[in-house]
XYZ file of C-alpha atoms in Angstrom:
428
model
C 0.204 0.085 -0.088
C 1.374 3.571 -0.620
C 2.466 5.357 1.961
C -0.147 8.354 2.853
C 2.571 10.087 5.223
C 1.665 13.665 4.914
C 5.072 14.800 6.808
C 7.243 13.340 9.154
C 8.062 16.004 12.187
C 11.604 15.365 14.793
C 10.337 16.840 18.067
C 12.954 16.784 21.387
C 10.703 13.902 23.573
C 12.581 13.741 26.507
C 15.447 14.567 28.230
C 18.259 12.003 29.554
C 21.384 12.349 30.879
C 22.645 11.750 27.147
C 20.927 14.459 25.835
C 17.610 14.748 24.174
C 15.786 12.116 22.593
C 14.642 13.128 19.252
C 10.621 11.630 18.024
C 9.838 11.223 14.671
C 6.127 11.553 14.564
C 3.910 10.903 11.635
C 1.187 12.457 10.110
C -1.663 11.616 7.823
C -3.994 13.568 6.139
C -7.705 12.701 6.892
C -10.652 12.264 4.175
C -14.016 12.569 4.551
C -13.905 8.383 5.460
C -11.760 8.906 8.455
C -13.483 12.477 9.633
C -17.542 13.915 9.581
C -17.825 17.629 10.043
C -21.524 19.972 11.332
C -22.833 22.748 12.325
C -24.496 22.770 15.150
C -28.417 23.893 15.954
C -29.155 25.296 19.283
C -32.798 24.045 20.053
C -32.894 25.325 24.012
C -36.142 26.567 25.190
C -36.320 30.041 24.913
C -32.864 30.601 23.153
C -32.916 28.501 20.265
C -30.914 29.316 17.343
C -30.455 27.464 13.646
C -27.345 27.374 12.455
C -24.544 28.328 14.947
C -21.109 29.315 14.820
C -20.315 26.041 16.337
C -18.872 23.134 14.511
C -18.385 19.666 15.635
C -15.742 17.431 14.302
C -16.717 13.504 15.010
C -14.761 10.523 14.036
C -15.475 6.801 14.323
C -12.172 5.538 16.023
C -11.747 2.986 13.448
C -12.580 4.959 10.537
C -10.197 7.857 11.889
C -7.176 5.669 12.457
C -7.336 4.009 8.828
C -6.218 6.678 7.456
C -2.832 5.664 8.459
C -0.504 3.752 6.518
C 0.300 1.086 9.484
C -1.559 -0.451 12.161
C -2.203 2.260 14.736
C -4.530 2.002 18.181
C -4.431 5.445 19.288
C -3.376 8.646 17.560
C -4.774 12.017 17.725
C -7.056 14.533 15.262
C -5.615 18.176 14.731
C -7.676 20.228 12.536
C -6.911 23.627 10.734
C -9.391 26.139 9.268
C -9.386 29.880 8.840
C -9.565 30.430 12.082
C -6.302 28.749 12.840
C -5.892 25.351 14.708
C -9.445 24.325 16.072
C -9.121 21.596 17.080
C -5.974 20.356 19.162
C -5.103 16.703 19.324
C -8.257 14.975 20.259
C -7.265 11.271 21.183
C -8.204 8.102 19.306
C -7.495 4.934 21.496
C -8.826 1.871 20.965
C -8.360 1.163 24.452
C -11.015 3.531 25.043
C -13.623 1.171 23.622
C -15.911 3.784 22.339
C -17.166 3.575 18.725
C -15.899 7.000 18.265
C -15.578 10.799 20.343
C -16.390 14.471 18.769
C -15.372 18.051 20.498
C -16.726 21.302 19.135
C -15.079 24.177 16.966
C -15.746 27.673 15.898
C -16.955 27.893 12.402
C -15.853 31.559 11.939
C -19.394 32.503 10.980
C -22.322 34.798 12.275
C -24.624 32.772 14.258
C -27.862 31.605 11.445
C -25.388 31.644 8.687
C -25.803 28.097 7.095
C -22.559 26.514 6.815
C -22.938 23.790 4.044
C -18.719 23.218 3.236
C -15.716 24.499 4.229
C -11.846 23.805 3.559
C -10.543 22.168 6.354
C -6.682 20.482 6.819
C -7.496 17.561 9.008
C -4.815 14.900 9.653
C -4.300 12.291 11.830
C -1.144 12.009 14.034
C 0.900 8.845 16.214
C 1.978 11.673 19.036
C 0.438 14.834 20.168
C 1.601 17.960 18.047
C 3.143 20.997 19.746
C 2.601 22.867 16.704
C 0.455 22.634 13.860
C 1.093 24.287 10.294
C -1.799 23.337 8.187
C -1.198 21.609 5.042
C -3.506 21.860 2.221
C -6.890 22.087 3.008
C -9.654 19.697 1.726
C -13.774 20.847 1.596
C -15.153 19.033 3.791
C -19.185 18.905 3.156
C -21.036 19.234 6.360
C -23.910 18.225 8.289
C -26.338 19.518 10.576
C -26.700 18.440 14.446
C -29.131 19.936 17.366
C -27.744 20.588 21.161
C -29.740 21.447 23.757
C -27.776 19.511 26.896
C -28.765 21.606 30.152
C -30.954 20.815 33.532
C -29.352 22.832 36.416
C -31.326 25.354 38.267
C -30.907 27.377 41.071
C -27.298 28.028 41.746
C -26.009 31.490 40.668
C -25.419 31.755 36.779
C -28.140 28.382 36.578
C -31.584 28.052 35.114
C -33.317 28.580 31.558
C -31.025 30.424 29.467
C -32.069 33.988 28.937
C -30.539 34.321 24.935
C -28.604 31.484 22.998
C -24.879 31.127 23.258
C -22.617 33.531 21.818
C -19.092 32.311 23.087
C -16.351 32.068 20.284
C -14.752 28.724 20.690
C -11.180 30.350 21.104
C -8.230 27.038 20.848
C -5.227 29.748 21.226
C -5.634 29.532 24.991
C -4.423 25.631 24.551
C -0.726 25.857 24.915
C 1.413 22.907 24.567
C 4.595 22.051 26.541
C 7.579 19.844 24.947
C 7.745 16.910 27.043
C 5.382 17.599 29.714
C 2.766 14.683 30.780
C 0.888 12.995 28.387
C -1.400 10.556 30.226
C -4.731 8.416 29.008
C -6.853 7.536 30.959
C -10.410 5.765 29.972
C -13.147 3.811 31.644
C -14.995 1.320 28.780
C -18.475 0.618 28.733
C -20.482 3.772 30.447
C -23.649 3.410 29.313
C -25.508 6.516 27.970
C -29.505 6.364 27.360
C -31.899 9.470 26.621
C -33.176 11.700 28.739
C -35.818 14.060 29.329
C -35.548 17.848 28.517
C -33.479 19.451 31.523
C -32.610 15.911 32.890
C -29.366 15.466 32.664
C -28.217 15.882 36.662
C -30.590 12.678 37.076
C -29.367 11.185 33.537
C -25.682 11.690 34.207
C -25.923 10.245 37.861
C -28.093 6.953 36.140
C -25.844 6.376 33.586
C -22.943 6.109 36.401
C -24.969 4.197 39.270
C -25.486 1.783 35.878
C -22.026 1.623 34.948
C -20.605 0.578 38.753
C -23.446 -2.023 38.545
C -22.204 -3.152 35.437
C -18.320 -2.967 36.278
C -18.041 -3.139 40.567
C -21.298 -5.158 40.683
C -23.312 -2.960 43.093
C -27.126 -3.781 42.918
C -29.194 -1.503 41.747
C -32.680 -2.279 41.775
C -34.805 0.121 39.103
C -34.161 -0.153 35.227
C -31.962 1.725 33.556
C -34.632 2.833 30.141
C -35.809 6.348 29.411
C -38.321 7.674 31.894
C -39.209 10.419 33.850
C -40.730 10.646 37.804
C -41.699 6.994 37.681
C -39.500 3.549 38.261
C -37.018 3.673 36.102
C -33.862 4.670 37.287
C -33.974 7.701 35.663
C -37.383 8.271 37.248
C -36.146 7.998 40.595
C -33.482 10.204 40.530
C -36.193 12.695 39.392
C -38.436 12.171 42.427
C -35.068 12.023 45.134
C -33.445 15.394 43.202
C -37.029 16.839 43.197
C -36.666 17.566 39.609
C -40.283 18.192 37.640
C -40.713 16.779 34.611
C -38.779 18.568 31.135
C -37.642 20.952 33.985
C -34.597 21.854 36.109
C -32.943 19.615 39.270
C -33.057 22.882 41.770
C -29.426 23.307 42.629
C -26.355 21.605 42.915
C -26.980 20.914 46.392
C -30.426 18.911 45.591
C -28.324 17.003 43.084
C -25.637 15.325 45.521
C -28.735 14.835 48.032
C -30.331 13.813 45.502
C -28.237 10.986 44.388
C -27.683 10.381 48.671
C -31.060 9.534 49.134
C -31.122 7.292 46.479
C -28.172 5.029 47.456
C -29.587 5.400 51.270
C -33.541 4.282 50.069
C -31.857 1.496 47.990
C -29.566 0.056 50.762
C -26.403 1.050 48.363
C -24.797 3.014 51.194
C -22.515 0.301 52.134
C -21.503 -0.629 48.214
C -20.140 2.637 47.803
C -17.489 5.382 49.114
C -18.570 8.847 47.867
C -16.898 12.099 47.331
C -17.333 15.348 46.025
C -14.687 18.736 45.459
C -15.592 22.280 44.395
C -13.468 24.360 42.225
C -12.073 27.774 44.086
C -14.494 30.547 44.537
C -17.587 28.163 44.638
C -19.474 27.377 47.995
C -22.300 25.285 47.154
C -21.461 21.883 48.607
C -19.753 23.062 51.412
C -18.922 20.297 53.900
C -19.579 16.464 54.212
C -23.164 15.648 52.946
C -25.181 12.903 54.591
C -28.550 11.193 53.667
C -29.173 8.456 55.849
C -26.501 5.916 55.899
C -25.261 7.531 52.783
C -22.558 10.100 52.984
C -20.123 12.508 50.525
C -17.164 13.327 51.993
C -15.866 17.203 50.969
C -12.380 16.917 49.799
C -10.514 20.237 50.746
C -7.039 19.837 49.744
C -5.247 22.022 47.824
C -5.311 19.537 44.743
C -7.359 21.715 42.004
C -10.339 19.981 41.208
C -9.300 18.933 37.608
C -6.308 17.393 39.195
C -8.812 15.951 41.511
C -11.045 14.912 38.627
C -8.167 13.217 37.279
C -6.579 11.133 40.171
C -10.645 9.992 40.429
C -10.787 8.471 37.294
C -7.253 6.571 37.446
C -8.288 5.278 40.361
C -11.296 3.432 38.657
C -13.994 5.987 40.194
C -16.997 6.873 38.435
C -17.394 10.401 37.966
C -19.684 13.414 36.984
C -18.922 16.816 36.445
C -21.005 20.205 36.468
C -20.392 22.319 33.697
C -21.864 25.882 34.178
C -22.239 29.007 31.823
C -22.201 32.623 31.991
C -26.008 34.343 30.894
C -27.685 31.185 32.372
C -27.952 27.323 31.876
C -25.845 24.521 33.606
C -24.929 21.086 32.476
C -24.268 17.581 34.192
C -22.614 14.842 32.712
C -20.726 11.202 33.605
C -17.503 11.239 32.475
C -15.709 8.156 30.452
C -12.116 9.341 30.457
C -9.911 12.055 31.681
C -5.615 13.083 31.314
C -3.570 15.247 29.975
C -1.994 15.893 26.634
C 1.799 17.707 27.209
C 0.552 18.897 29.862
C -2.715 20.347 29.369
C -6.065 18.627 31.237
C -8.620 16.998 29.237
C -11.732 15.294 29.542
C -14.384 12.756 27.960
C -17.921 12.030 28.772
C -20.920 10.656 27.874
C -24.614 12.460 27.346
C -27.690 13.376 25.632
C -26.607 16.520 23.401
C -30.477 16.279 22.017
C -33.080 15.901 25.342
C -36.170 15.599 25.109
C -38.578 12.353 24.733
C -41.903 12.123 26.146
C -41.408 8.481 28.608
C -40.001 5.572 27.693
C -38.590 5.000 24.432
C -41.303 7.502 23.168
C -40.197 10.369 20.751
C -36.024 9.444 20.437
C -34.296 12.674 19.092
C -30.606 10.870 19.190
C -27.606 12.731 20.618
C -26.193 9.824 22.714
C -24.127 8.891 19.767
C -20.377 9.548 18.865
C -21.955 11.374 15.414
C -24.413 13.732 17.355
C -21.701 14.987 20.591
C -23.607 11.838 22.879
C -19.718 11.099 23.098
C -17.605 14.510 23.498
C -14.478 15.651 24.459
C -12.557 18.979 25.569
C -9.523 20.297 26.662
C -9.551 22.144 29.918
C -7.789 25.446 30.560
C -8.388 27.137 34.350
C -11.565 24.569 34.543
C -12.818 26.203 31.689
C -14.007 23.718 29.070
C -12.085 24.782 25.792
C -13.636 22.636 22.982
C -17.358 22.704 24.445
C -20.574 25.448 23.704
C -20.578 27.898 26.000
C -22.100 30.704 27.648
C -23.158 34.418 26.469
C -19.785 35.756 26.659
C -17.433 32.603 28.620
C -16.642 29.224 27.439
C -18.263 26.752 30.503
C -16.577 26.203 33.642
C -16.288 22.848 35.547
C -17.798 23.985 38.917
C -18.107 20.677 41.069
C -17.252 16.721 40.774
C -19.101 14.159 42.686
C -17.120 10.766 42.607
C -17.847 6.977 44.130
C -16.053 3.822 44.411
C -17.094 0.237 46.072
C -15.063 0.933 49.539
C -12.888 -2.691 48.726
C -9.579 -1.638 46.933
C -9.395 -5.372 46.098
C -12.354 -5.075 44.428
C -12.192 -2.206 42.123
C -11.772 -1.789 38.599
C -9.192 -0.490 37.537
C -9.515 1.240 34.136
C -6.398 3.810 33.753
C -4.618 2.857 30.379
C -1.282 2.736 29.996
C 2.358 0.937 31.126
C 2.035 0.367 35.122
C 3.711 2.354 36.747
C 3.447 2.609 40.548
C -0.164 0.643 40.914
C -1.532 2.577 37.888
C -1.892 1.694 34.503
C -0.760 5.077 32.479
C 0.063 5.245 28.893
C 1.926 8.302 27.306
């Protein structure tokens, strides 16, 4: 087979006593067979916006890695556009066991402007890139996806969006450092089901509890299928979090205490060790929280929230995060991975990007797949989600996280992927 290597870069990979070690990086061009692009339609109640300024890059892992001229189990996606380096080192790793992954970027158009095609330089590399000089662009045809993922209220800055988001995704804030830590830690097998409008908090917890049952053997007594305030897992969490149908969970504390209430009521308190942490400046969940026999212990260490999140994922703990926007709106997701790429933190997640159904498996809208935003990824800079939809003027912030695991260390499923170092499996 003819080589499809676009160019070979030489970069300093590590420093040793003998001096620097040079690393050759192979880069292959991506075609529409390997990557797909869409323009995002915002369908929030009261803040709808067709043809937003947001684009979505999505890849099926097998198809993306097939762009290489040799077998490749993991790589990194980079995309250049007239706006610059808009997708920066999105990992594609077969060890994630996900079918695909997606991220958002800025299209460089005014909201309301349809984008049916755009000239883009999209490549796959076998190592992350510190810099990106876009090769010749190809014309990629764009599809369209709908996005309305939210569902938190009661906390400062949350509640319904008063206006459609207008934040421009600026990836120039992502600065990679040569020789800095690269670590990909994945949690395979997270389920992802349709959610009611504004059901993200019960939905993220429901997905998480089902993953814990599937991988760590706890007994969750309710069926994990779409449901609203009924005897399904999400429906019971609706009730525990005091979330009305099609409306918001009242607050962050209602999410956490509702989760603890469900765990207590269903006799899961002895099966789980639960903790939570807020970013600096957030004071919604201060102190340990207890409902009956279930307790979440607040982490008050000096570790930053994003570094704490990464360590929880590496330890095999299940994690949910809340993403807040300025100007209104907030969202909760379950994480499927976290780590660092050349020193820059990142998270991946599964959620319903296009919420809305009227009961069990009725009026399904999609939004739970790799190609429609259901499996997402973003770099994180100063706790801000760079590659994800933002607020009125700013990108979304990770405000708090909740983590849980079974208490017996010998029973944990440790799924941080890579070479075993100091008890963890780590990957460069």
